[in-house]
PDB file of C-alpha atoms in Angstrom:
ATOM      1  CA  UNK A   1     159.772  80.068  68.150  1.00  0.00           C
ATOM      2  CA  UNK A   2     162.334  80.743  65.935  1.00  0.00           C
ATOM      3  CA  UNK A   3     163.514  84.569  65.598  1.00  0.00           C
ATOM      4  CA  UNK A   4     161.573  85.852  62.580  1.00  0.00           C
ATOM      5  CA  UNK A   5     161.962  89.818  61.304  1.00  0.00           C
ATOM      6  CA  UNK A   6     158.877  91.436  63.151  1.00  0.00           C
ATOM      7  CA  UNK A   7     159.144  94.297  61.037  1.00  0.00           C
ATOM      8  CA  UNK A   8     157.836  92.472  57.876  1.00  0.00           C
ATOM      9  CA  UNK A   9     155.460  91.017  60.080  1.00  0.00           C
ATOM     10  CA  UNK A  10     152.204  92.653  58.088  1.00  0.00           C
ATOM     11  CA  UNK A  11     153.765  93.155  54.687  1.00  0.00           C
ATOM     12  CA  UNK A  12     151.514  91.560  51.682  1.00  0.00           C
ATOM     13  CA  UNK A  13     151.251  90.787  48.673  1.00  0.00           C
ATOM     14  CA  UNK A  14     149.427  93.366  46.497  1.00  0.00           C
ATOM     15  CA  UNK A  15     145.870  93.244  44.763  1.00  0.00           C
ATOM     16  CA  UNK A  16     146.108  90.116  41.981  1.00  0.00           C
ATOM     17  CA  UNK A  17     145.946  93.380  38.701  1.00  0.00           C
ATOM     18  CA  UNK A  18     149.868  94.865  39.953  1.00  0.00           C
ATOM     19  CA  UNK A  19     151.016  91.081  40.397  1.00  0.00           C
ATOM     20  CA  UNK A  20     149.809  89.620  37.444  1.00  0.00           C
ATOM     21  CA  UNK A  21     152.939  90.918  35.680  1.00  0.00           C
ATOM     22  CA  UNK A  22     155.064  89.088  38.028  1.00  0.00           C
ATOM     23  CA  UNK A  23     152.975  86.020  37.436  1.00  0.00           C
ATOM     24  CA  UNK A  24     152.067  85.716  41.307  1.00  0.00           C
ATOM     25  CA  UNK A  25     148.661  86.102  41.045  1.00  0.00           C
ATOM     26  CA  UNK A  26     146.360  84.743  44.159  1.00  0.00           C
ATOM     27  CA  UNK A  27     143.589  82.456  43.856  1.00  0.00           C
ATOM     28  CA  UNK A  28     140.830  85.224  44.074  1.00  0.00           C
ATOM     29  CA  UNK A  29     140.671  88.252  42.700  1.00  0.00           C
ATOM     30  CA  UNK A  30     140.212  91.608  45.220  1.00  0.00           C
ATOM     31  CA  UNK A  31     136.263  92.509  46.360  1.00  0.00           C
ATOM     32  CA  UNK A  32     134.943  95.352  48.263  1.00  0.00           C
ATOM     33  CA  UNK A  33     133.716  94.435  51.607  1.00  0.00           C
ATOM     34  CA  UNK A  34     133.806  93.333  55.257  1.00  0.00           C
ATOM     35  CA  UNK A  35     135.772  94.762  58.302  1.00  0.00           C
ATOM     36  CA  UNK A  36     138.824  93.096  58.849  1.00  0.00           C
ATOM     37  CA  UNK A  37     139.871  92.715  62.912  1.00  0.00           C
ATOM     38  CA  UNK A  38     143.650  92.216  63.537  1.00  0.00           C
ATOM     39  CA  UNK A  39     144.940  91.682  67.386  1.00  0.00           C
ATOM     40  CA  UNK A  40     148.150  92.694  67.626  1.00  0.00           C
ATOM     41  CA  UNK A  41     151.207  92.835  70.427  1.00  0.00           C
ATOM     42  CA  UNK A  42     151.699  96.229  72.567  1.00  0.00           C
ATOM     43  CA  UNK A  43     155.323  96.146  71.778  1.00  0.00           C
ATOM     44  CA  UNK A  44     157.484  97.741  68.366  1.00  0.00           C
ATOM     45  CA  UNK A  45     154.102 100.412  68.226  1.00  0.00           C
ATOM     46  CA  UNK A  46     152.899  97.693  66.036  1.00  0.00           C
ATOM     47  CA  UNK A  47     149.610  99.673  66.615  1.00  0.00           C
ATOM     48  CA  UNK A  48     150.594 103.127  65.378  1.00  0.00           C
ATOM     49  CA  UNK A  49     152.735 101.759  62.300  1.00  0.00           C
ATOM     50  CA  UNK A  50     149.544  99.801  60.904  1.00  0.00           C
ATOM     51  CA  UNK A  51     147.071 103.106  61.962  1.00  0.00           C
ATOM     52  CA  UNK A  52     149.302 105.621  60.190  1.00  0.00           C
ATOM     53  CA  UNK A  53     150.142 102.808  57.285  1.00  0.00           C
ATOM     54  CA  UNK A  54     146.192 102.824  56.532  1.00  0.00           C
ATOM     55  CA  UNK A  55     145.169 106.664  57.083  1.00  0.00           C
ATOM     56  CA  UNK A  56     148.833 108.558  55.130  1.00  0.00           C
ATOM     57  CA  UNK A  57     150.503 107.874  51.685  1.00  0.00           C
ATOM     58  CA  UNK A  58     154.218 108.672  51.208  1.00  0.00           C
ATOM     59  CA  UNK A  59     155.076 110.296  47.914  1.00  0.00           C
ATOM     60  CA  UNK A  60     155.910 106.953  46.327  1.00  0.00           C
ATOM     61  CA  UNK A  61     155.668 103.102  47.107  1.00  0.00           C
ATOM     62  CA  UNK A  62     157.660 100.048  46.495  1.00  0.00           C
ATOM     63  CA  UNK A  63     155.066  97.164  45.862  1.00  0.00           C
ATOM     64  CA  UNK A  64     155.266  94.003  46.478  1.00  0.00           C
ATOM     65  CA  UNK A  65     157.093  92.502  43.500  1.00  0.00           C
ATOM     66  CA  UNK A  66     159.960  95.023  43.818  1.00  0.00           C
ATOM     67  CA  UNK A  67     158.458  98.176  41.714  1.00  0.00           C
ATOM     68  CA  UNK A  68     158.655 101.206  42.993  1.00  0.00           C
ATOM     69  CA  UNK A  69     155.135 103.092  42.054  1.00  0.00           C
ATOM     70  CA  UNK A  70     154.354 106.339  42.388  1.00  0.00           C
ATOM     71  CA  UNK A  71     152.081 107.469  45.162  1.00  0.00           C
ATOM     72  CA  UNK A  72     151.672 111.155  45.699  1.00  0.00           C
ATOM     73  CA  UNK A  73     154.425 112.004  43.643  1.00  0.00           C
ATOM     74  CA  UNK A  74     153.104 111.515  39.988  1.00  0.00           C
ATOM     75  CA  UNK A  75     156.574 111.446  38.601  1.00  0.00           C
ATOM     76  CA  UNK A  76     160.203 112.527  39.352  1.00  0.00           C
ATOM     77  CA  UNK A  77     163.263 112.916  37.708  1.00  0.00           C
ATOM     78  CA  UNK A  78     167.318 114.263  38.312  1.00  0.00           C
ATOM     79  CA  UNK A  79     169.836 115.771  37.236  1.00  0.00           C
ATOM     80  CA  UNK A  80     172.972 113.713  35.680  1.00  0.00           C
ATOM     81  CA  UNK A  81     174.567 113.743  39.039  1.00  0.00           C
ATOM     82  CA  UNK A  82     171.591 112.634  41.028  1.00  0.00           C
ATOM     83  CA  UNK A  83     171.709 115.366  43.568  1.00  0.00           C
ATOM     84  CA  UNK A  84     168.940 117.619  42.301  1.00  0.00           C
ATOM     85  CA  UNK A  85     165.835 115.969  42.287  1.00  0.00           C
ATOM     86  CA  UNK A  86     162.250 117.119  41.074  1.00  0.00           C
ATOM     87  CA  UNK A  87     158.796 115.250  42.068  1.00  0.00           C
ATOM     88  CA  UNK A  88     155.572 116.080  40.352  1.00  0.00           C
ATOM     89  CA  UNK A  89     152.910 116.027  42.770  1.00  0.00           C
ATOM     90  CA  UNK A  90     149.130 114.568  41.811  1.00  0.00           C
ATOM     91  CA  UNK A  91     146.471 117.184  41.910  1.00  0.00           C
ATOM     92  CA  UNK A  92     143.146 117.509  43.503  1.00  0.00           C
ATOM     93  CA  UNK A  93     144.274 114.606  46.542  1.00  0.00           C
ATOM     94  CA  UNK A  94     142.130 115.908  49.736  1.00  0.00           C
ATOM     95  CA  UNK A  95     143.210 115.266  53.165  1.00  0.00           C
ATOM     96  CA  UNK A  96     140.024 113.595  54.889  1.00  0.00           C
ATOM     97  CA  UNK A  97     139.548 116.941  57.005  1.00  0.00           C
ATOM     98  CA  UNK A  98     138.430 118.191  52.969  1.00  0.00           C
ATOM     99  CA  UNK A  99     141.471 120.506  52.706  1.00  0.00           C
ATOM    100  CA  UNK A 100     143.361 119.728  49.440  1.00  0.00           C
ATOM    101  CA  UNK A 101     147.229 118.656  49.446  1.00  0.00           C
ATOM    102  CA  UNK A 102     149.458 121.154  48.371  1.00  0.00           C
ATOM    103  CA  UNK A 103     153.214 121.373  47.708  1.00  0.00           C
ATOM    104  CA  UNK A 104     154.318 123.393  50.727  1.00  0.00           C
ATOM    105  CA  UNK A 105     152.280 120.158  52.441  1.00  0.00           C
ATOM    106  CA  UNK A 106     154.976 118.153  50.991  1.00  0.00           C
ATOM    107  CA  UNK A 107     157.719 119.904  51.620  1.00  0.00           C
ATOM    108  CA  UNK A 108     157.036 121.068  55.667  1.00  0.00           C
ATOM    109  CA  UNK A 109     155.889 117.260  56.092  1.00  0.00           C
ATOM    110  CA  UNK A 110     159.617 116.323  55.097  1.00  0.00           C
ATOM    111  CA  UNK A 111     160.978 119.217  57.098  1.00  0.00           C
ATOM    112  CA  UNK A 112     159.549 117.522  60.166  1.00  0.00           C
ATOM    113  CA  UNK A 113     160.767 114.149  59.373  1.00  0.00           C
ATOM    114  CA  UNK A 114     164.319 115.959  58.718  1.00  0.00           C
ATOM    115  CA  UNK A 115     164.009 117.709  62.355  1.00  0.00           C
ATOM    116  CA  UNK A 116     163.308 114.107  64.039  1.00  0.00           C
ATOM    117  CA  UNK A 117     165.711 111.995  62.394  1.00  0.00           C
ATOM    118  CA  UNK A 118     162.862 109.983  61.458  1.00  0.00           C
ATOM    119  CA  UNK A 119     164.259 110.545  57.433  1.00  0.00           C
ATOM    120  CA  UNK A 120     166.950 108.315  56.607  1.00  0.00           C
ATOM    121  CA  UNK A 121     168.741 110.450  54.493  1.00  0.00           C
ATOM    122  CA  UNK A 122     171.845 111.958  54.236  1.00  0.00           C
ATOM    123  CA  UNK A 123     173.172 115.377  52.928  1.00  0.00           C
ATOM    124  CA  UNK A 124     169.631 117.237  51.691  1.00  0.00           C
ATOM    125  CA  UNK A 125     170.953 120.949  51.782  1.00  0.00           C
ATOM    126  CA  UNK A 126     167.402 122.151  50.543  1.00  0.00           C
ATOM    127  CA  UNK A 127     163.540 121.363  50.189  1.00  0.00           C
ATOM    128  CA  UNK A 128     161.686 124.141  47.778  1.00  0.00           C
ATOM    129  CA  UNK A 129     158.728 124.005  45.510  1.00  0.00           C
ATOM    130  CA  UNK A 130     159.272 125.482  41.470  1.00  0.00           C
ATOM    131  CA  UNK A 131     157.358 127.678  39.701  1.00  0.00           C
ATOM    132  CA  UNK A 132     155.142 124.785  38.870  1.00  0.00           C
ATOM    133  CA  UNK A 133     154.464 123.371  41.931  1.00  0.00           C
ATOM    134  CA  UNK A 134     156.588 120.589  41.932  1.00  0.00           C
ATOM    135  CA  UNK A 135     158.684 119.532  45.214  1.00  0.00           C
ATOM    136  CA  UNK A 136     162.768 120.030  44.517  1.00  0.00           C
ATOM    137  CA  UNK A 137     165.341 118.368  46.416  1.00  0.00           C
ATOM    138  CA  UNK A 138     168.951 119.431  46.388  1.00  0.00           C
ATOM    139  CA  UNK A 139     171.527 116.471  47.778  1.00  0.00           C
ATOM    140  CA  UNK A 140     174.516 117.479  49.168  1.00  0.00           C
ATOM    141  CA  UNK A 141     176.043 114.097  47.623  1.00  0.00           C
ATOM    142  CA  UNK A 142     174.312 111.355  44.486  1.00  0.00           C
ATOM    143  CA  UNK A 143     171.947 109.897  45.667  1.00  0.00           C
ATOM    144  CA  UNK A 144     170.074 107.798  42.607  1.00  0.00           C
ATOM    145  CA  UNK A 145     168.176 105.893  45.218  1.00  0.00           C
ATOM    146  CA  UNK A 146     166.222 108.992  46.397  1.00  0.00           C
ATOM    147  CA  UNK A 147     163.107 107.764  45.252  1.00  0.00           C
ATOM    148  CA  UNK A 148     163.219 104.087  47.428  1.00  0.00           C
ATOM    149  CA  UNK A 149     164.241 106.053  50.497  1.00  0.00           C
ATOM    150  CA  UNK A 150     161.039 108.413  49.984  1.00  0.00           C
ATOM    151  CA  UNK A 151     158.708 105.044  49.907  1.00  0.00           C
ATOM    152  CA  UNK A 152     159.482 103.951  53.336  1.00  0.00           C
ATOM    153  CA  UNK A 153     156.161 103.897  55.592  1.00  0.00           C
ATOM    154  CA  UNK A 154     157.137 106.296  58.223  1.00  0.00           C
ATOM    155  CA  UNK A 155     157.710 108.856  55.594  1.00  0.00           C
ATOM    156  CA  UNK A 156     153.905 110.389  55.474  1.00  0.00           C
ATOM    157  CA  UNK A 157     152.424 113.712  54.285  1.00  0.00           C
ATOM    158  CA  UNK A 158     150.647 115.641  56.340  1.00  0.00           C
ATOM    159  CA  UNK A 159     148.700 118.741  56.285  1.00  0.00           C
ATOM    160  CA  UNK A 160     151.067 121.676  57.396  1.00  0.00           C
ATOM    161  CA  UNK A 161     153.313 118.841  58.223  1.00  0.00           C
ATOM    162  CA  UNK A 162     151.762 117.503  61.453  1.00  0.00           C
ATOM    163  CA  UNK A 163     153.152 114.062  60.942  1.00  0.00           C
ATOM    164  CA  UNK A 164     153.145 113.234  64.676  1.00  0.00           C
ATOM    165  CA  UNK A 165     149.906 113.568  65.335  1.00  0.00           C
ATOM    166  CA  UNK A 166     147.833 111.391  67.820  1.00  0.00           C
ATOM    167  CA  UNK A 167     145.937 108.342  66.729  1.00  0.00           C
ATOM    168  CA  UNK A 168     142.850 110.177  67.187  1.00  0.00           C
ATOM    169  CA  UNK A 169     144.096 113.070  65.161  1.00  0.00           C
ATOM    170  CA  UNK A 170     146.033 111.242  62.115  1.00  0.00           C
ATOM    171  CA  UNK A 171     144.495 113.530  58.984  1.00  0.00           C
ATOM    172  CA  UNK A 172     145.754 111.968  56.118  1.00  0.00           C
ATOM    173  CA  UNK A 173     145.306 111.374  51.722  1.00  0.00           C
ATOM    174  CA  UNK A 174     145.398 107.469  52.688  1.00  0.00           C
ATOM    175  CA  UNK A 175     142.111 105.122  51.691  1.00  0.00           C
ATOM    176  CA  UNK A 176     141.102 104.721  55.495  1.00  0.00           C
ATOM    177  CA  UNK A 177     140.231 107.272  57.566  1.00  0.00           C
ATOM    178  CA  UNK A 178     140.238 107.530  61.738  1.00  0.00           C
ATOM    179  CA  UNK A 179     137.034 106.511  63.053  1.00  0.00           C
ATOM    180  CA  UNK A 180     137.746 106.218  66.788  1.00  0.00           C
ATOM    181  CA  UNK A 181     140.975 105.656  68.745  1.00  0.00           C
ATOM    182  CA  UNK A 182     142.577 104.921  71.818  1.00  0.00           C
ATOM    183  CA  UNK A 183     146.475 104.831  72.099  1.00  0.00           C
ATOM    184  CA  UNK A 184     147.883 101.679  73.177  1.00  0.00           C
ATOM    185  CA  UNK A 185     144.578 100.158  72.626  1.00  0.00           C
ATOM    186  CA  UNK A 186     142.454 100.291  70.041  1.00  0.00           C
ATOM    187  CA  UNK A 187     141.742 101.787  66.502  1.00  0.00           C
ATOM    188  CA  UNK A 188     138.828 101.479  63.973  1.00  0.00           C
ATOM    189  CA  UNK A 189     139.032 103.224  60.793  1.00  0.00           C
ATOM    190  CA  UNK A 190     136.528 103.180  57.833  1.00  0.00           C
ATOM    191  CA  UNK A 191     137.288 103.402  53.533  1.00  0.00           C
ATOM    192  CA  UNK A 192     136.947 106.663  52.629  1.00  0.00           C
ATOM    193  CA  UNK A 193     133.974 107.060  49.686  1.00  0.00           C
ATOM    194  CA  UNK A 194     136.530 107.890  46.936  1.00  0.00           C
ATOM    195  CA  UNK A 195     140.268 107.778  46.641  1.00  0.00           C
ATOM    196  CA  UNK A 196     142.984 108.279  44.190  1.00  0.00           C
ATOM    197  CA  UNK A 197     143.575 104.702  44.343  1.00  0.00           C
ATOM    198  CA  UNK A 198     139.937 103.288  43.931  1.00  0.00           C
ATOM    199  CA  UNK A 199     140.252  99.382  42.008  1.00  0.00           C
ATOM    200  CA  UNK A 200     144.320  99.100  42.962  1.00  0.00           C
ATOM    201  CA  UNK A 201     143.972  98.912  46.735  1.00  0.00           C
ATOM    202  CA  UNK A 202     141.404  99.486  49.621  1.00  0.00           C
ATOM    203  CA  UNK A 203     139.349  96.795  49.191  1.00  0.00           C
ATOM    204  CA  UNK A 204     137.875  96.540  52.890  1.00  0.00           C
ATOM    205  CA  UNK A 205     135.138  98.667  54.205  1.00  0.00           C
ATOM    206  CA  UNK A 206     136.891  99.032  57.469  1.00  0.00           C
ATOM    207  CA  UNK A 207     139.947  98.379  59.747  1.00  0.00           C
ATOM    208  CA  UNK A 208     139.810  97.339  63.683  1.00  0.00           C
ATOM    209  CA  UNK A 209     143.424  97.327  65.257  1.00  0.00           C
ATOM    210  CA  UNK A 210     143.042  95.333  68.749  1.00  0.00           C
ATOM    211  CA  UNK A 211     146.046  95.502  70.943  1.00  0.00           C
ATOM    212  CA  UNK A 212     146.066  92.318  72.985  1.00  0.00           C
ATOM    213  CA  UNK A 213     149.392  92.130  74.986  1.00  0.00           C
ATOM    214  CA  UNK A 214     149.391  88.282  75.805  1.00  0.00           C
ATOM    215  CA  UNK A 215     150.108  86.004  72.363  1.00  0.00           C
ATOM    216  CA  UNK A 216     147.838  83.329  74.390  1.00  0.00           C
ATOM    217  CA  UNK A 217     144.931  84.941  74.532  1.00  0.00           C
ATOM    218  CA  UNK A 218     145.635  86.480  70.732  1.00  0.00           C
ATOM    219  CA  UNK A 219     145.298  82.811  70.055  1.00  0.00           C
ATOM    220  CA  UNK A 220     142.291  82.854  71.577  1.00  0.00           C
ATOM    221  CA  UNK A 221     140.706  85.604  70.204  1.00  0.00           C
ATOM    222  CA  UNK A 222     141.187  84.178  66.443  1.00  0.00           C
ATOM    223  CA  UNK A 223     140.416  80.756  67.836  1.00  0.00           C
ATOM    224  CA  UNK A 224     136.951  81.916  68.934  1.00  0.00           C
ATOM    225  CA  UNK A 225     136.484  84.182  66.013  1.00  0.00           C
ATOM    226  CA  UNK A 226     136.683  87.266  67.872  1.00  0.00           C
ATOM    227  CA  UNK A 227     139.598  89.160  65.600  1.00  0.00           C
ATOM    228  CA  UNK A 228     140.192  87.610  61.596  1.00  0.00           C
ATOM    229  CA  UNK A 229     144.084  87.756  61.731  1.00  0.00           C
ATOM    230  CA  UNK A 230     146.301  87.442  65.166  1.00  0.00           C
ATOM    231  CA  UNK A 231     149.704  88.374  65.337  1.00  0.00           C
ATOM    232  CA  UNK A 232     152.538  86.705  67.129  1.00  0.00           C
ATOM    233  CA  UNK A 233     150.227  84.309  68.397  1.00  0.00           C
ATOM    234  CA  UNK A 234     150.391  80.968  70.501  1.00  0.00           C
ATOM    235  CA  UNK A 235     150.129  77.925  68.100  1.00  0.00           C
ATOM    236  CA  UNK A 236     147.944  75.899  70.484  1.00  0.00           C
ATOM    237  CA  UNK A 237     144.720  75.421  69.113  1.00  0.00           C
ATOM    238  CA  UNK A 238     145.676  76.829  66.083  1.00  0.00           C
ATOM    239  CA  UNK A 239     146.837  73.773  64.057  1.00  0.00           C
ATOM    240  CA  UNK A 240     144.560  72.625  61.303  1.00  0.00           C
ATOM    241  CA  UNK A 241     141.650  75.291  61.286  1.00  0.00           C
ATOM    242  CA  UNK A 242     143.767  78.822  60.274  1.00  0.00           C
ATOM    243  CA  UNK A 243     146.172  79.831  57.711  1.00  0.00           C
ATOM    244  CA  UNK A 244     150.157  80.482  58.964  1.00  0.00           C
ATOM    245  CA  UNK A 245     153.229  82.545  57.985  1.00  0.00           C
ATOM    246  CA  UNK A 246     155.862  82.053  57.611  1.00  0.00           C
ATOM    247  CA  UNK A 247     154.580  77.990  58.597  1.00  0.00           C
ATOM    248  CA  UNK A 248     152.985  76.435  61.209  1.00  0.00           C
ATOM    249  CA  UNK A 249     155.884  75.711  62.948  1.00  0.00           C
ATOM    250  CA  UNK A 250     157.104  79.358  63.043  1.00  0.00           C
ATOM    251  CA  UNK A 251     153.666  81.380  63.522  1.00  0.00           C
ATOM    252  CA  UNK A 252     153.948  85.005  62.899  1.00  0.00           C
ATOM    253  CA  UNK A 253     151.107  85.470  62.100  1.00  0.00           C
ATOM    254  CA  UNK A 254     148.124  83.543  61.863  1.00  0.00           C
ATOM    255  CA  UNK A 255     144.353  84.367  59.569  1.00  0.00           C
ATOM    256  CA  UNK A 256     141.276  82.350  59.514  1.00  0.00           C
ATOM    257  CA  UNK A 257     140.542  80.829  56.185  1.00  0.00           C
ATOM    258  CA  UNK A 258     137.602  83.845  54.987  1.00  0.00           C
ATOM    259  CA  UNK A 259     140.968  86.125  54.699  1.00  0.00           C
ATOM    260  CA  UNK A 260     142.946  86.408  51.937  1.00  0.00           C
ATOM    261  CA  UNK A 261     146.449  86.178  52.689  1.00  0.00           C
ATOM    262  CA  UNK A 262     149.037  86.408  49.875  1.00  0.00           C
ATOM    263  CA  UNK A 263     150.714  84.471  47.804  1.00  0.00           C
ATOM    264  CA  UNK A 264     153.496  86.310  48.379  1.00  0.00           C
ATOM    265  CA  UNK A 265     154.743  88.675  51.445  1.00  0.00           C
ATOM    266  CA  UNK A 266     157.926  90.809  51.517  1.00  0.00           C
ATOM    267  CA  UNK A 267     160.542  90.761  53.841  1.00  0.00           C
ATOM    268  CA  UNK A 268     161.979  94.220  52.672  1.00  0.00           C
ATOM    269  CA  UNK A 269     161.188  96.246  56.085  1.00  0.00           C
ATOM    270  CA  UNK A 270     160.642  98.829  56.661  1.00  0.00           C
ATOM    271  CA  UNK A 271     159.335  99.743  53.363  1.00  0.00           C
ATOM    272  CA  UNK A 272     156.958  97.287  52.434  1.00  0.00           C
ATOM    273  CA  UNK A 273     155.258  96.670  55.977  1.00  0.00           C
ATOM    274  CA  UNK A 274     152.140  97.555  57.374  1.00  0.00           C
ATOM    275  CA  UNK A 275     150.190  97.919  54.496  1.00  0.00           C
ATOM    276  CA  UNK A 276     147.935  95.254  55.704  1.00  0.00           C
ATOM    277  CA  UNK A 277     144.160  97.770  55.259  1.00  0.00           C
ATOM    278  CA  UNK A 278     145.150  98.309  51.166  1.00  0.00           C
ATOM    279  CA  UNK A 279     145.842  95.388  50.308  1.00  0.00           C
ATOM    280  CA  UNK A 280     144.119  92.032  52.296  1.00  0.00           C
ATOM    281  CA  UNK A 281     141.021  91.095  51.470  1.00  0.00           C
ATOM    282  CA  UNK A 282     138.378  89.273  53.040  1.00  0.00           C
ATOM    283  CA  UNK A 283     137.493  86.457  50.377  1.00  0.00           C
TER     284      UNK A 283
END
């Protein structure tokens, strides 16, 4: 196998209503339903990226066709020199433990990515909250692409900023919520009953994350209908009977023909990846 960018290895295209103005719509149109099974390798922490993709939002999103969206932030804005920044936030957005999301939320969640270099970004001399409960960021240089580095995946808001939780604990605003885990194994998570983001994304009724180390039997497992998408997989006994990307000569990943796999999927990781539970499908 060729060497493909593993990162963008789950990135998709979004639900057919945000790419209609691109005009790369897909053949069906998103439906509510079914539990989508994906087995995936034990190496990158492909499991944790997809589990914490599906249960936490980041405070905005680029989408598929380039547009950044917002996500918890409802809107944001700077100053002429793009080093003082100001985010709304959306109101009344619980975290699945029922507590609501607040500002000071948002601002110790990006303390702790600060603290563990997990936040690519340079210079931030201060995180506050104004008088309105809005989240400010002062830059200690410009920085007009604030906004894009804020969208990337591993950027998630927790409550009271416990963004390193463990699988079993991960207490996000995200569509999916934990249902049972097992780190380095397994995770199942179910649609939450009502979410900000109700007819754009979330179509499935639940997630299972299936770490199989060996791409053979991976193969297998999709072969003989056991999981609905395998990653990284063999391509023996493949050929004909599933759908491929990027081909079938270079299998990254590989679905059976009831899921919906986009029209188009993004190579721009680490910010578009992993979404895979908001925004497949099964048709």
């Amino acid at each position: 196998m060729k060497r493909l960018d593993r990162r963008a290895l789950f990135a998709s295209g979004a639900a057919a209503a945000l790419l209609a103005a691109t005009g790369a719509g897909l053949a069906q149109t998103p439906r509510r339903g079914g539990t989508l099974r994906i087995a995936i390798p034990r190496e990158d922490a492909f499991l944790a990226r997809l589990a914490r993709a599906a249960v936490y939002d980041q405070l905005t999103e680029v989408a598929p066709d380039g547009v950044l969206r917002a996500e918890l932030a409802s809107a944001w804005r700077s100053d002429e020199t793009a080093r003082h920044w100001k985010l709304n936030l959306r109101t009344d957005i619980p975290f699945h433990d029922g507590r609501m999301m607040t500002g000071a939320d948002v601002i110790a969640s990006l303390e702790a990515h600060l603290k563990s270099c997990a936040l690519r970004l340079e210079g931030v001399k201060n995180l506050d909250l104004s008088s309105d409960g809005a989240v400010v960021i002062d830059l200690a240089e410009s920085n007009p692409h604030l906004p894009y580095r804020l969208a990337d995946t591993g950027l998630v808001i927790a409550p009271d900023g416990a963004v390193d939780a463990v699988l079993g604990d991960l207490n996000g605003t995200g569509l999916y919520q934990v249902d049972r885990a097992q780190e380095d194994r397994h995770f199942r998570a179910r649609r939450v009953a009502r979410n900000y983001r109700d007819e754009v994304a979330g179509w499935l009724d639940a997630l299972d994350l299936i770490v199989i180390p060996d791409a053979q039997v991976r193969a297998e497992a999709l072969r003989d209908g056991f999981v609905d998408v395998a990653a990284l997989p063999t391509a023996e006994g493949l050929q004909g009977r599933f759908q491929f990307y990027p081909s079938d000569q270079e299998i990254a990943l590989a679905a059976a023909e009831h899921v919906a796999l986009p029209s188009r999927i993004s190579s721009r990781a680490p910010l578009d990846d992993h979404r895979i539970a908001e925004r497949w499908w099964m048709v």
